[in-house]
Short mmCIF file of C-alpha atoms in Angstrom, two decimals:
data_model
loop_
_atom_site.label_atom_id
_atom_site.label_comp_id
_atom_site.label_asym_id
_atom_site.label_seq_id
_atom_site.Cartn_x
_atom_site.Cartn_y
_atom_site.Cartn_z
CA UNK A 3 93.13 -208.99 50.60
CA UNK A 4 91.74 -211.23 47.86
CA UNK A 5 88.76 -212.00 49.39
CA UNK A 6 85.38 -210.49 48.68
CA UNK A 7 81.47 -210.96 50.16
CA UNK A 8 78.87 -209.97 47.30
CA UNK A 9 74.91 -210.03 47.88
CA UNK A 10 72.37 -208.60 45.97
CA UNK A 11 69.00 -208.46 45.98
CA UNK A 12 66.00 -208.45 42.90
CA UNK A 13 62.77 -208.18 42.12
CA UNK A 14 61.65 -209.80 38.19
CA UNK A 15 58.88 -210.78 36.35
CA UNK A 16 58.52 -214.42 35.85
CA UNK A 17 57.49 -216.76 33.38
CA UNK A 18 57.69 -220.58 33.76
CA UNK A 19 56.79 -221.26 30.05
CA UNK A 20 56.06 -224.77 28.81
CA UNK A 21 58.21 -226.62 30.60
CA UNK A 22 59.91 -224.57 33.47
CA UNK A 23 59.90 -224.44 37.37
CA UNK A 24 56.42 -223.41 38.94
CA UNK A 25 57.00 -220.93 41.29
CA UNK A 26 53.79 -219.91 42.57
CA UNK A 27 53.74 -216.21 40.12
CA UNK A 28 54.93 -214.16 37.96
CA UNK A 29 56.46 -211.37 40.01
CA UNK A 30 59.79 -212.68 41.97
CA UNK A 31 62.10 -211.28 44.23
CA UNK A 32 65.89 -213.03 44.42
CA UNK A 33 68.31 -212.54 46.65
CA UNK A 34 71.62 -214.00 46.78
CA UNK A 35 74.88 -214.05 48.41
CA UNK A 36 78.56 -215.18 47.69
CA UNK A 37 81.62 -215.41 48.89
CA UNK A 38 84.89 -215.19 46.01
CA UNK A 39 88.47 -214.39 46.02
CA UNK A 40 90.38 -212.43 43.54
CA UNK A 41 92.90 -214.41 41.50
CA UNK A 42 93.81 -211.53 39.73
CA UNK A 43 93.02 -208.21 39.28
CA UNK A 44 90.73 -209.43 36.29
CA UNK A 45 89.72 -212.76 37.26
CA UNK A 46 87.66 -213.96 40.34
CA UNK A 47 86.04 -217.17 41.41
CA UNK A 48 82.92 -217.08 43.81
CA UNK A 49 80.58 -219.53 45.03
CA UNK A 50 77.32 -217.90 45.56
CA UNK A 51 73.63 -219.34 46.73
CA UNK A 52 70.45 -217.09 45.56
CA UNK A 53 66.75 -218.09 46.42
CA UNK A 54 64.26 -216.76 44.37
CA UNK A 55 60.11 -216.70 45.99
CA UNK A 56 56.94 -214.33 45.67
CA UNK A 57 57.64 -212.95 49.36
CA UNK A 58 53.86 -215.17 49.96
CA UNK A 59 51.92 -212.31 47.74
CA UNK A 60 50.55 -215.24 45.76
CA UNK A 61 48.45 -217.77 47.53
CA UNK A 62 51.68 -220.52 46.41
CA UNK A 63 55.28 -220.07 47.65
CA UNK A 64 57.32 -223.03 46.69
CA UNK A 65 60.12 -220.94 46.37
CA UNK A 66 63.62 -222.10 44.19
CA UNK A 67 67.79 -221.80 45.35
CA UNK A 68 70.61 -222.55 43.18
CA UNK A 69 74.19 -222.53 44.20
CA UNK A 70 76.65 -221.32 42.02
CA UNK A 71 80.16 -221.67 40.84
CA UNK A 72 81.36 -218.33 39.34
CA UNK A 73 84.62 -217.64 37.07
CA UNK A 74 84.31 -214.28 36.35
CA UNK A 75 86.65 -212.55 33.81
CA UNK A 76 86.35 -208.99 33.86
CA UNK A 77 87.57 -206.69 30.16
#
């Protein structure tokens, strides 16, 4: 069918700057995972949640999760 389940997972380096989101360190991990459906064969839409944290290496773990709307167009 059309429908697809994505998930990935990441570990980053960090760096809130002057103004950004504390999130307890520089060294991340995010993980994330969607659900989409294929419109075409080059175009898909997904809705995906990821939450990003330190995995509590750092003495703070506030943690962050976005959800996402995705329009993908492959080429």
């Amino acid at each position: 069918g059309n429908w697809f389940v994505e998930g990935s997972f990441m570990p980053g380096y960090y760096d809130e700057g002057s103004s950004g989101t504390d999130l307890g360190g520089n060294v991340q991990f995010r993980s994330l995972i969607g659900i989409g459906y294929a419109l075409t064969a080059e175009r898909k839409l997904s809705l995906a949640i990821d939450h990003k944290s330190n995995a509590d290496i750092e003495d703070r773990n506030p943690g962050s999760e976005t959800l996402v709307l995705r329009y993908t167009v492959d080429f």
